[in-house]
Short mmCIF file of C-alpha atoms in Angstrom, two decimals:
data_model
loop_
_atom_site.label_atom_id
_atom_site.label_comp_id
_atom_site.label_asym_id
_atom_site.label_seq_id
_atom_site.Cartn_x
_atom_site.Cartn_y
_atom_site.Cartn_z
CA MET J 16 -6.75 -2.24 -2.67
CA GLU J 17 -5.59 0.64 -0.57
CA LYS J 18 -1.94 1.41 0.07
CA ASN J 19 -0.40 1.04 3.53
CA LYS J 20 -2.80 -1.71 4.54
CA LYS J 21 -1.61 -5.15 5.54
CA LYS J 22 -3.15 -7.44 2.95
CA ILE J 23 -4.09 -10.99 3.90
CA LEU J 24 -5.24 -13.73 1.52
CA ILE J 25 -7.33 -16.61 2.85
CA VAL J 26 -7.39 -19.59 0.47
CA VAL J 27 -10.32 -21.76 1.53
CA ASP J 28 -10.25 -25.55 1.11
CA MET J 29 -8.52 -25.83 -2.26
CA GLN J 30 -8.23 -29.57 -1.71
CA LYS J 31 -8.43 -32.43 -4.16
CA ASP J 32 -11.76 -33.74 -2.85
CA PHE J 33 -13.44 -30.35 -3.47
CA THR J 34 -11.96 -29.70 -6.91
CA SER J 35 -11.22 -32.92 -8.79
CA GLY J 36 -12.36 -35.50 -6.23
CA VAL J 37 -15.61 -36.83 -4.80
CA LEU J 38 -17.19 -33.37 -4.34
CA GLY J 39 -15.51 -31.66 -7.26
CA ASN J 40 -17.17 -30.21 -10.34
CA ALA J 41 -16.14 -28.21 -13.40
CA GLU J 42 -16.66 -24.86 -11.63
CA CYS J 43 -14.50 -25.87 -8.65
CA GLU J 44 -11.84 -27.20 -10.99
CA ALA J 45 -11.87 -23.91 -12.94
CA ALA J 46 -11.46 -21.94 -9.69
CA VAL J 47 -8.03 -23.53 -9.15
CA GLN J 48 -6.36 -21.37 -11.81
CA GLU J 49 -8.14 -18.24 -10.56
CA VAL J 50 -6.83 -18.90 -7.05
CA VAL J 51 -3.33 -19.40 -8.45
CA LYS J 52 -3.67 -16.01 -10.21
CA ALA J 53 -4.66 -14.37 -6.93
CA ILE J 54 -1.65 -15.90 -5.15
CA ASN J 55 0.70 -14.98 -8.01
CA SER J 56 -0.47 -11.35 -7.96
CA ASN J 57 2.11 -10.85 -5.19
CA GLN J 58 -0.06 -8.28 -3.44
CA TYR J 59 -0.54 -10.12 -0.14
CA ASP J 60 1.60 -9.81 2.97
CA GLU J 61 0.27 -13.01 4.52
CA ILE J 62 -1.42 -16.09 3.09
CA TYR J 63 -3.48 -18.61 5.03
CA LEU J 64 -4.66 -21.89 3.56
CA THR J 65 -7.58 -23.62 5.24
CA ARG J 66 -7.86 -27.38 4.98
CA ASP J 67 -11.14 -29.17 5.66
CA THR J 68 -10.11 -32.00 7.97
CA HIS J 69 -12.22 -34.98 9.02
CA HIS J 70 -11.53 -38.35 10.58
CA ASN J 71 -13.00 -41.78 9.89
CA ASP J 72 -15.26 -41.56 12.95
CA TYR J 73 -16.82 -38.32 11.66
CA LEU J 74 -18.57 -39.93 8.69
CA LYS J 75 -22.02 -39.80 10.29
CA ASN J 76 -21.99 -36.01 9.73
CA LEU J 77 -20.65 -36.01 6.16
CA PRO J 78 -22.81 -36.30 3.05
CA VAL J 79 -20.02 -38.32 1.44
CA GLU J 80 -16.61 -39.35 2.73
CA HIS J 81 -14.24 -36.49 1.95
CA CYS J 82 -11.13 -34.74 3.25
CA ILE J 83 -10.26 -37.55 5.63
CA GLU J 84 -7.00 -36.48 7.29
CA PHE J 85 -3.91 -37.74 5.46
CA SER J 86 -5.94 -39.13 2.52
CA ASP J 87 -5.12 -38.05 -1.04
CA GLY J 88 -8.35 -36.01 -1.23
CA TRP J 89 -7.39 -34.09 1.94
CA GLU J 90 -4.28 -32.70 0.26
CA ILE J 91 -4.25 -29.13 -1.01
CA ARG J 92 -3.96 -28.98 -4.79
CA GLN J 93 -0.41 -29.11 -6.11
CA GLU J 94 -0.91 -25.96 -8.19
CA ILE J 95 -1.82 -24.03 -5.04
CA MET J 96 1.14 -25.36 -3.06
CA GLU J 97 3.50 -24.52 -5.93
CA ALA J 98 2.11 -20.98 -6.13
CA VAL J 99 2.66 -20.33 -2.40
CA LYS J 100 6.02 -22.11 -2.11
CA ASP J 101 8.07 -18.94 -1.65
CA GLU J 102 5.49 -17.08 0.41
CA LYS J 103 4.89 -16.91 4.14
CA VAL J 104 2.00 -19.36 4.47
CA GLU J 105 0.12 -20.84 7.38
CA ILE J 106 -2.08 -23.92 6.91
CA VAL J 107 -5.08 -24.10 9.23
CA ASN J 108 -6.83 -27.46 9.56
CA LYS J 109 -10.51 -26.99 10.31
CA PRO J 110 -13.04 -29.61 11.42
CA SER J 111 -16.06 -27.62 10.28
CA PHE J 112 -17.18 -25.08 7.68
CA GLY J 113 -15.48 -22.05 9.17
CA SER J 114 -12.34 -21.80 11.25
CA LEU J 115 -12.79 -20.20 14.65
CA LEU J 116 -9.07 -20.73 15.14
CA LEU J 117 -8.27 -18.60 12.08
CA ALA J 118 -10.77 -15.87 13.02
CA GLU J 119 -9.37 -15.73 16.56
CA GLU J 120 -5.78 -15.62 15.29
CA LEU J 121 -6.62 -12.67 13.04
CA LYS J 122 -8.50 -10.98 15.88
CA ASN J 123 -5.56 -11.42 18.26
CA LYS J 124 -3.12 -10.01 15.70
CA TYR J 125 -5.20 -7.19 14.25
CA PHE J 126 -8.10 -6.20 16.53
CA ASN J 127 -6.44 -2.92 17.47
CA GLU J 128 -5.55 -2.25 13.80
CA MET J 129 -8.77 -3.32 12.09
CA GLU J 130 -8.78 -0.40 9.70
CA LYS J 131 -5.16 -1.09 8.69
CA VAL J 132 -5.91 -4.63 7.52
CA GLU J 133 -7.63 -5.93 4.41
CA VAL J 134 -8.65 -9.57 4.08
CA THR J 135 -9.43 -11.26 0.76
CA LEU J 136 -10.95 -14.74 0.48
CA VAL J 137 -10.90 -17.19 -2.41
CA GLY J 138 -11.71 -20.89 -2.66
CA VAL J 139 -14.45 -23.47 -2.37
CA CYS J 140 -17.28 -23.97 -1.56
CA THR J 141 -18.66 -20.44 -1.75
CA GLY J 142 -21.99 -21.31 -0.12
CA ILE J 143 -20.51 -23.29 2.74
CA CYS J 144 -16.89 -22.74 3.71
CA VAL J 145 -16.04 -19.43 2.01
CA ILE J 146 -19.11 -17.68 3.42
CA SER J 147 -18.58 -19.24 6.87
CA ASN J 148 -14.99 -18.00 7.06
CA ALA J 149 -15.90 -14.57 5.69
CA MET J 150 -18.67 -14.17 8.28
CA LEU J 151 -16.49 -15.33 11.17
CA ILE J 152 -13.77 -12.87 10.18
CA LYS J 153 -16.33 -10.07 9.75
CA ALA J 154 -17.73 -10.83 13.21
CA THR J 155 -14.31 -10.79 14.88
CA LEU J 156 -12.92 -7.83 12.91
CA PRO J 157 -16.04 -5.79 12.08
CA GLU J 158 -14.19 -2.69 10.82
CA THR J 159 -11.84 -4.64 8.56
CA LYS J 160 -12.35 -4.46 4.82
CA ILE J 161 -13.18 -7.98 3.62
CA ASN J 162 -13.20 -8.95 -0.05
CA VAL J 163 -14.17 -12.10 -1.91
CA ILE J 164 -12.87 -12.63 -5.44
CA GLU J 165 -15.95 -14.09 -7.12
CA LYS J 166 -14.11 -15.68 -10.07
CA ALA J 167 -11.74 -17.43 -7.66
CA CYS J 168 -14.61 -19.13 -5.82
CA ALA J 169 -16.98 -21.94 -6.74
CA CYS J 170 -19.61 -24.10 -5.10
CA VAL J 171 -21.58 -27.31 -5.45
CA THR J 172 -24.01 -25.55 -7.80
CA LEU J 173 -23.96 -22.20 -9.60
CA ALA J 174 -27.13 -21.23 -7.71
CA SER J 175 -25.56 -21.87 -4.30
CA HIS J 176 -22.50 -19.86 -5.39
CA LYS J 177 -24.66 -16.90 -6.45
CA ASN J 178 -26.79 -17.09 -3.28
CA ALA J 179 -23.67 -16.96 -1.11
CA ILE J 180 -22.27 -14.02 -3.07
CA GLU J 181 -25.52 -12.08 -2.56
CA ALA J 182 -25.62 -12.97 1.15
CA MET J 183 -22.05 -11.75 1.64
CA LYS J 184 -22.85 -8.47 -0.14
CA MET J 185 -25.68 -7.95 2.37
CA CYS J 186 -23.15 -8.36 5.20
CA GLN J 187 -20.79 -5.64 3.90
CA ILE J 188 -18.34 -8.02 2.30
CA ASN J 189 -16.96 -6.62 -0.95
CA ILE J 190 -17.34 -8.85 -3.98
CA ILE J 191 -14.63 -8.24 -6.55
#
């Protein structure tokens, strides 16, 4: 990463339901430690955590009940919260795949300094929420360097993870 840039880390949906819960798998579980490594690298000026957030009346749109607000599965993994405990962190609850709120907040803060900001994303699921957030940020800050740490991401299947990685490369998102 380049010097003199404000470095922002976006940790996407590192919640119990996506890692060890109803939608978890071995790859998502393995991504937890890679995300902790990224946080512990101490190279980020700001850290945002997104949290997939649903309510009981939203079940008609979910493939399986998950991330119901205030449930155990909605909680961000303890390892992640311990890693960010001393950092400036903002948690963004999001009702859908990507967070318009987060993209707009970044746009409002950095639109006039796009080239002085670098955004890195990690988390789950690569083919749904990571790619959605990366694309929203790219659309709102088109001249900003956006990275995705491949080892610190995982998806429902390895194929969907790889497809999302390739799609992001096509959209000028750096895969590291």
